[in-house]
C-alpha cells in the first residue's frame, strides 16, 4: 500500500517561488513515474492556470470544471459526508480531483498528474465549521493510498488555508529569496510554524529551504556577494528555528538563479529551451528531496 508524502510549499512572503516550485517538482516527480497530486490551496490559483496550460494548452477545461463546481471549493462547501463530491457526481473520479492525460512533447512523453484545482472564491467558504473538510476529503478518498506524492501550493499568507494545508501535510518546503524582507519573513514564518507543529504533536517536519531567484555569479561558492550576508543571517537562524519547529531546518544545496526572461513567461522550467540549466536544477533538487525523504528511486 502507498503512503503518500504530503508536502506543503509555503512562505508567507509573496512572489518567492512557491508556485514555481510546486509545478516543477510535481512535473519532475510525475516524469519519474510517481503518482502525483497537486493541491492548489491559493485563491490566486496560479498553479492551476500553469498546469492546465501546460497539459491541455489552455484553461478552458478548468473553466468547465469550475462551472460544475469541481474545484477545491467544493471540498469546503459540500456536506461533510461527501466532501468534494457534487450532487451529480457518483463515481470516485468525478469529484474535485482532475487527472491530466500524458502528453507528447517533441519525442518525449510527459506523464500526467492529478490536481485539485484552485478557486478564486475559495476564501468565502472557509470557517471553523468547514476547516476539517480537506482532511475529511483526504480520508474518504484515501488520497494517501492512491498517490505517492501530494504537493500543496499554499497562499502567501498565514491564514486558515495555509493552516488547513499543513494539517494534512507531513512536510513543508520553504522557498525563499535571499534579501532583507525574505530573511525577516522566515523568522515570522518560524513563529507561526512552531505553534502549528505543537498543535500537530510534532508530526510536521521541515523538508528544507530552497534559495530561489538568486543573483547570477561566477564565484565558486555559487552565491553572489549581494546574497551572501542574507544567506549567513538565515543559516545562523536555522539552529534556533530547528528547535522552535521541532525538526531540522536546512537549506538545500541546489539553488535557483534569477533569469530575467522567466519573470514574464511560464514558470515551468522544462519549457524554457534557452535555460536548460534551470530544469537540471529541478532534477537535482528532486534528488536531494528523495534523499531527505529516504524514498527509493523508481527503476
Ligand atoms: N528563475 C527565475 N528567474 C526569474 N523569475 C522567476 C524565476 N522563477 C520564477 N520566476 C518568476 O517569479 C515570479 C514569482 O514566482 P511564483 O509565482 O512562483 O511565486 P509565489 O511565491 O508562488 O508567488 P505568490 O506569493 O504570489 O503565490 C513569477 O512571475 C515567476 O514567473
Ligand atoms: Mg503562488
Short mmCIF file of C-alpha atoms and ligand atoms in Angstrom, two decimals:
data_model
loop_
_atom_site.label_atom_id
_atom_site.label_comp_id
_atom_site.label_asym_id
_atom_site.label_seq_id
_atom_site.Cartn_x
_atom_site.Cartn_y
_atom_site.Cartn_z
CA UNK A 1 0.00 0.00 0.00
CA UNK A 2 1.19 3.51 -0.83
CA UNK A 3 1.76 6.12 1.82
CA UNK A 4 1.96 9.47 0.06
CA UNK A 5 4.48 12.05 1.12
CA UNK A 6 2.35 15.14 1.57
CA UNK A 7 4.37 18.33 1.16
CA UNK A 8 3.12 21.89 1.63
CA UNK A 9 5.12 24.52 -0.24
CA UNK A 10 4.80 27.64 1.84
CA UNK A 11 6.09 31.06 2.72
CA UNK A 12 4.03 34.00 3.91
CA UNK A 13 6.17 36.19 1.71
CA UNK A 14 4.71 36.64 -1.76
CA UNK A 15 6.50 36.03 -5.03
CA UNK A 16 9.31 33.86 -3.67
CA UNK A 17 8.64 30.91 -5.98
CA UNK A 18 6.05 28.73 -4.20
CA UNK A 19 4.06 28.16 -7.37
CA UNK A 20 7.19 27.75 -9.47
CA UNK A 21 8.50 25.03 -7.17
CA UNK A 22 5.14 23.29 -6.76
CA UNK A 23 4.64 22.98 -10.52
CA UNK A 24 8.19 21.99 -11.42
CA UNK A 25 8.59 19.46 -8.62
CA UNK A 26 5.24 17.87 -9.46
CA UNK A 27 6.12 17.58 -13.16
CA UNK A 28 9.52 16.07 -12.45
CA UNK A 29 8.06 13.57 -9.96
CA UNK A 30 5.37 12.56 -12.47
CA UNK A 31 8.13 12.21 -15.07
CA UNK A 32 9.88 9.75 -12.78
CA UNK A 33 6.79 7.56 -12.72
CA UNK A 34 5.30 8.57 -9.37
CA UNK A 35 1.59 9.17 -8.91
CA UNK A 36 1.37 12.84 -8.10
CA UNK A 37 -1.49 15.00 -6.86
CA UNK A 38 -1.17 18.78 -6.77
CA UNK A 39 -3.50 20.70 -4.45
CA UNK A 40 -3.89 24.40 -5.23
CA UNK A 41 -4.93 25.98 -1.96
CA UNK A 42 -4.06 29.50 -3.09
CA UNK A 43 -7.15 31.50 -4.22
CA UNK A 44 -4.88 33.17 -6.82
CA UNK A 45 -4.88 29.66 -8.43
CA UNK A 46 -1.64 30.27 -10.36
CA UNK A 47 -0.64 26.62 -10.12
CA UNK A 48 -3.96 25.59 -11.60
CA UNK A 49 -3.59 28.01 -14.52
CA UNK A 50 0.00 26.95 -15.12
CA UNK A 51 -0.68 23.21 -15.10
CA UNK A 52 -3.85 23.39 -17.20
CA UNK A 53 -1.97 25.44 -19.80
CA UNK A 54 0.95 23.03 -19.75
CA UNK A 55 -1.10 19.84 -20.04
CA UNK A 56 -4.07 21.00 -22.13
CA UNK A 57 -2.84 24.16 -23.86
CA UNK A 58 -5.47 26.44 -22.28
CA UNK A 59 -7.63 26.99 -19.20
CA UNK A 60 -10.86 26.01 -20.98
CA UNK A 61 -11.11 22.68 -19.22
CA UNK A 62 -10.54 24.42 -15.89
CA UNK A 63 -13.36 26.89 -16.61
CA UNK A 64 -15.57 23.95 -17.40
CA UNK A 65 -14.72 22.24 -14.11
CA UNK A 66 -15.28 25.45 -12.20
CA UNK A 67 -18.70 25.86 -13.76
CA UNK A 68 -19.57 22.41 -12.44
CA UNK A 69 -18.19 23.24 -9.01
CA UNK A 70 -15.38 20.69 -9.40
CA UNK A 71 -12.61 22.69 -7.72
CA UNK A 72 -11.18 22.77 -4.22
CA UNK A 73 -14.12 24.99 -3.28
CA UNK A 74 -16.47 22.00 -3.50
CA UNK A 75 -14.46 20.29 -0.77
CA UNK A 76 -15.23 23.11 1.64
CA UNK A 77 -18.78 23.82 0.53
CA UNK A 78 -20.37 20.37 0.25
CA UNK A 79 -21.70 18.22 3.05
CA UNK A 80 -19.22 16.70 5.43
CA UNK A 81 -20.41 13.22 4.50
CA UNK A 82 -19.45 13.71 0.88
CA UNK A 83 -16.83 16.42 0.85
CA UNK A 84 -15.71 17.45 -2.58
CA UNK A 85 -18.32 15.40 -4.38
CA UNK A 86 -21.04 17.29 -6.17
CA UNK A 87 -24.66 16.20 -6.38
CA UNK A 88 -24.34 14.84 -9.88
CA UNK A 89 -21.03 13.13 -9.22
CA UNK A 90 -21.42 9.49 -8.38
CA UNK A 91 -18.14 7.77 -9.15
CA UNK A 92 -14.85 8.28 -7.41
CA UNK A 93 -13.09 10.10 -10.23
CA UNK A 94 -15.91 12.55 -10.76
CA UNK A 95 -15.04 14.85 -7.91
CA UNK A 96 -12.67 17.68 -7.13
CA UNK A 97 -9.71 15.68 -8.47
CA UNK A 98 -8.93 16.14 -12.15
CA UNK A 99 -6.35 13.91 -13.86
CA UNK A 100 -4.36 15.18 -16.83
CA UNK A 101 -3.57 12.74 -19.60
CA UNK A 102 0.02 12.06 -20.62
CA UNK A 103 1.21 14.50 -23.28
CA UNK A 104 3.67 14.17 -26.11
CA UNK A 105 6.25 16.99 -26.15
CA UNK A 106 8.62 16.60 -29.11
CA UNK A 107 9.71 12.98 -28.80
CA UNK A 108 9.25 12.83 -25.03
CA UNK A 109 6.17 11.75 -23.14
CA UNK A 110 5.25 13.91 -20.17
CA UNK A 111 3.39 11.83 -17.66
CA UNK A 112 0.08 13.22 -16.50
CA UNK A 113 -0.61 14.11 -12.92
CA UNK A 114 -3.72 14.90 -10.91
CA UNK A 115 -4.85 18.20 -9.50
CA UNK A 116 -7.39 19.59 -7.08
CA UNK A 117 -7.85 22.89 -8.91
CA UNK A 118 -7.81 26.19 -7.03
CA UNK A 119 -10.65 28.66 -6.94
CA UNK A 120 -10.77 32.43 -6.63
CA UNK A 121 -13.90 32.32 -4.49
CA UNK A 122 -12.41 29.77 -2.11
CA UNK A 123 -11.81 32.24 0.64
CA UNK A 124 -15.51 32.79 1.46
CA UNK A 125 -16.12 29.12 2.22
CA UNK A 126 -13.55 28.73 4.93
CA UNK A 127 -14.63 29.00 8.53
CA UNK A 128 -14.34 26.97 11.70
CA UNK A 129 -17.20 24.68 10.63
CA UNK A 130 -15.61 23.78 7.28
CA UNK A 131 -11.94 23.68 8.18
CA UNK A 132 -11.83 19.90 8.71
CA UNK A 133 -13.23 19.14 5.29
CA UNK A 134 -9.96 18.92 3.40
CA UNK A 135 -8.77 16.42 5.97
CA UNK A 136 -12.05 14.53 5.62
CA UNK A 137 -11.65 14.52 1.83
CA UNK A 138 -8.13 13.09 2.13
CA UNK A 139 -9.52 10.37 4.38
CA UNK A 140 -12.71 9.43 2.49
CA UNK A 141 -10.94 9.49 -0.88
CA UNK A 142 -7.97 7.52 0.52
CA UNK A 143 -5.64 10.05 -1.09
CA UNK A 144 -2.51 8.97 0.74
CA UNK A 145 -3.04 5.43 -0.55
CA UNK A 146 -3.75 6.50 -4.12
CA UNK A 147 -0.76 8.82 -4.58
CA UNK A 148 2.98 8.73 -3.97
CA UNK A 149 3.34 12.49 -3.63
CA UNK A 150 0.84 15.20 -2.78
CA UNK A 151 2.16 18.73 -3.29
CA UNK A 152 0.18 21.63 -1.87
CA UNK A 153 0.80 25.16 -3.15
CA UNK A 154 -0.11 27.48 -0.26
CA UNK A 155 -1.20 31.12 -0.40
CA UNK A 156 1.26 33.87 0.62
CA UNK A 157 -0.44 34.50 3.96
CA UNK A 158 -0.73 32.74 7.27
CA UNK A 159 -4.47 32.18 7.22
CA UNK A 160 -6.92 29.35 7.55
CA UNK A 161 -5.96 27.94 4.14
CA UNK A 162 -2.29 27.59 4.97
CA UNK A 163 -3.13 26.12 8.34
CA UNK A 164 -5.54 23.60 6.77
CA UNK A 165 -2.91 22.66 4.18
CA UNK A 166 -0.41 21.96 6.93
CA UNK A 167 -2.95 19.88 8.84
CA UNK A 168 -2.97 17.30 6.02
CA UNK A 169 0.80 17.51 5.43
CA UNK A 170 3.71 15.54 6.77
CA UNK A 171 6.30 18.00 5.47
CA UNK A 172 6.73 21.58 4.39
CA UNK A 173 9.17 23.07 1.94
CA UNK A 174 10.13 26.74 2.13
CA UNK A 175 11.24 28.62 -0.98
CA UNK A 176 12.83 31.97 -0.21
CA UNK A 177 14.81 34.70 -1.87
CA UNK A 178 17.99 35.94 -0.21
CA UNK A 179 17.14 39.56 0.52
CA UNK A 180 16.25 41.63 3.55
CA UNK A 181 12.48 41.19 3.64
CA UNK A 182 12.61 37.50 2.80
CA UNK A 183 15.02 36.92 5.67
CA UNK A 184 12.73 38.71 8.11
CA UNK A 185 9.80 36.79 6.62
CA UNK A 186 11.36 33.44 7.58
CA UNK A 187 11.63 34.44 11.23
CA UNK A 188 7.92 35.37 11.30
CA UNK A 189 7.04 32.15 9.49
CA UNK A 190 9.04 30.20 12.05
CA UNK A 191 6.94 31.61 14.91
CA UNK A 192 3.70 30.60 13.21
CA UNK A 193 5.07 27.18 12.33
CA UNK A 194 6.16 26.41 15.86
CA UNK A 195 2.58 26.81 17.08
CA UNK A 196 1.20 24.67 14.29
CA UNK A 197 3.79 21.94 14.84
CA UNK A 198 2.93 21.81 18.54
CA UNK A 199 -0.79 21.59 17.68
CA UNK A 200 0.05 18.66 15.39
CA UNK A 201 2.03 16.96 18.15
CA UNK A 202 5.26 17.30 16.22
CA UNK A 203 4.01 15.33 13.20
CA UNK A 204 5.02 18.01 10.72
CA UNK A 205 8.60 18.13 9.50
CA UNK A 206 10.67 20.69 7.65
CA UNK A 207 11.89 19.24 4.37
CA UNK A 208 14.17 22.19 3.78
CA UNK A 209 14.67 25.71 2.49
CA UNK A 210 15.23 26.37 -1.21
CA UNK A 211 17.00 29.56 -2.25
CA UNK A 212 15.18 30.97 -5.25
CA UNK A 213 15.89 33.59 -7.87
CA UNK A 214 19.42 34.33 -6.70
CA UNK A 215 21.66 36.81 -8.46
CA UNK A 216 23.86 35.24 -11.10
CA UNK A 217 27.52 34.86 -10.15
CA UNK A 218 30.80 33.44 -11.38
CA UNK A 219 32.08 32.83 -7.85
CA UNK A 220 32.97 29.25 -6.90
CA UNK A 221 30.63 29.36 -3.93
CA UNK A 222 27.74 29.90 -6.33
CA UNK A 223 26.37 32.70 -4.15
CA UNK A 224 26.69 36.30 -5.33
CA UNK A 225 28.18 38.91 -2.99
CA UNK A 226 24.80 40.63 -2.68
CA UNK A 227 23.08 37.46 -1.47
CA UNK A 228 25.82 36.26 0.90
CA UNK A 229 25.02 38.31 4.04
CA UNK A 230 21.39 37.17 3.93
CA UNK A 231 22.44 33.55 3.49
CA UNK A 232 24.68 33.85 6.55
CA UNK A 233 21.98 35.52 8.66
CA UNK A 234 19.41 32.95 7.64
CA UNK A 235 21.62 29.94 8.22
CA UNK A 236 22.68 31.38 11.56
CA UNK A 237 19.00 31.44 12.44
CA UNK A 238 18.24 27.85 11.35
CA UNK A 239 19.57 26.41 14.62
CA UNK A 240 17.04 28.33 16.72
CA UNK A 241 14.33 27.69 14.15
CA UNK A 242 15.03 23.92 14.25
CA UNK A 243 14.43 23.88 17.96
CA UNK A 244 11.29 26.05 17.62
CA UNK A 245 9.73 23.88 14.91
CA UNK A 246 10.97 20.62 16.39
CA UNK A 247 12.74 19.39 13.24
CA UNK A 248 15.96 20.06 11.45
CA UNK A 249 15.78 23.16 9.21
CA UNK A 250 18.41 23.00 6.49
CA UNK A 251 18.93 24.69 3.16
CA UNK A 252 19.21 22.61 0.00
CA UNK A 253 22.50 22.62 -1.92
CA UNK A 254 20.60 23.23 -5.12
CA UNK A 255 19.79 26.89 -5.69
CA UNK A 256 17.72 28.50 -8.45
CA UNK A 257 19.11 31.58 -10.19
CA UNK A 258 17.18 34.56 -11.42
CA UNK A 259 16.65 34.60 -15.18
CA UNK A 260 15.00 37.75 -16.35
CA UNK A 261 13.08 36.14 -19.19
CA UNK A 262 11.33 33.73 -16.80
CA UNK A 263 9.67 36.56 -14.92
CA UNK A 264 7.37 37.24 -17.85
CA UNK A 265 6.70 33.72 -19.08
CA UNK A 266 5.59 30.29 -17.85
CA UNK A 267 7.11 29.12 -14.60
CA UNK A 268 7.57 25.61 -16.00
CA UNK A 269 11.31 25.43 -16.46
CA UNK A 270 11.09 22.40 -18.71
CA UNK A 271 9.59 24.55 -21.43
CA UNK A 272 12.47 27.05 -21.46
CA UNK A 273 14.89 25.81 -24.12
CA UNK A 274 17.06 28.88 -23.58
CA UNK A 275 17.78 27.92 -19.97
CA UNK A 276 18.15 24.12 -19.85
CA UNK A 277 20.15 24.55 -16.63
CA UNK A 278 17.02 25.58 -14.71
CA UNK A 279 15.38 22.24 -15.45
CA UNK A 280 18.60 20.44 -14.47
CA UNK A 281 18.44 22.27 -11.13
CA UNK A 282 14.91 21.00 -10.53
CA UNK A 283 16.13 17.44 -11.14
CA UNK A 284 19.00 17.93 -8.69
CA UNK A 285 16.57 19.35 -6.16
CA UNK A 286 14.27 16.34 -6.53
CA UNK A 287 17.30 14.07 -5.97
CA UNK A 288 18.06 15.95 -2.76
CA UNK A 289 14.42 15.75 -1.67
CA UNK A 290 14.39 11.98 -2.30
CA UNK A 291 17.46 11.56 -0.12
CA UNK A 292 15.89 13.60 2.67
CA UNK A 293 12.65 11.64 2.43
CA UNK A 294 14.58 8.39 2.05
CA UNK A 295 12.42 7.47 -0.89
CA UNK A 296 13.85 4.76 -3.10
CA UNK A 297 14.20 5.88 -6.70
CA UNK A 298 11.95 4.27 -9.28
CA UNK A 299 13.87 1.97 -11.59
N1 LIG B 1 14.34 31.51 -12.05
C1 LIG B 1 13.54 32.58 -12.15
N2 LIG B 1 14.03 33.77 -12.55
C2 LIG B 1 13.25 34.87 -12.63
N3 LIG B 1 11.94 34.89 -12.34
C3 LIG B 1 11.39 33.73 -11.94
C4 LIG B 1 12.15 32.52 -11.82
N4 LIG B 1 11.32 31.54 -11.40
C5 LIG B 1 10.10 32.09 -11.28
N5 LIG B 1 10.14 33.41 -11.59
C6 LIG B 1 9.03 34.39 -11.56
O1 LIG B 1 8.87 34.88 -10.25
C7 LIG B 1 7.51 35.26 -10.03
C8 LIG B 1 7.03 34.70 -8.72
O2 LIG B 1 7.07 33.30 -8.76
P1 LIG B 1 5.90 32.43 -8.15
O3 LIG B 1 4.59 32.84 -8.74
O4 LIG B 1 6.30 31.02 -8.28
O5 LIG B 1 5.97 32.88 -6.63
P2 LIG B 1 4.91 32.62 -5.48
O6 LIG B 1 5.67 32.55 -4.22
O7 LIG B 1 4.06 31.45 -5.83
O8 LIG B 1 4.02 33.93 -5.55
P3 LIG B 1 2.67 34.22 -4.73
O9 LIG B 1 3.09 34.56 -3.36
O10 LIG B 1 2.03 35.35 -5.46
O11 LIG B 1 1.85 32.96 -4.76
C9 LIG B 1 6.72 34.74 -11.23
O12 LIG B 1 6.41 35.82 -12.06
C10 LIG B 1 7.67 33.81 -11.92
O13 LIG B 1 7.48 33.79 -13.32
MG1 LIG B 2 1.94 31.31 -5.91
#
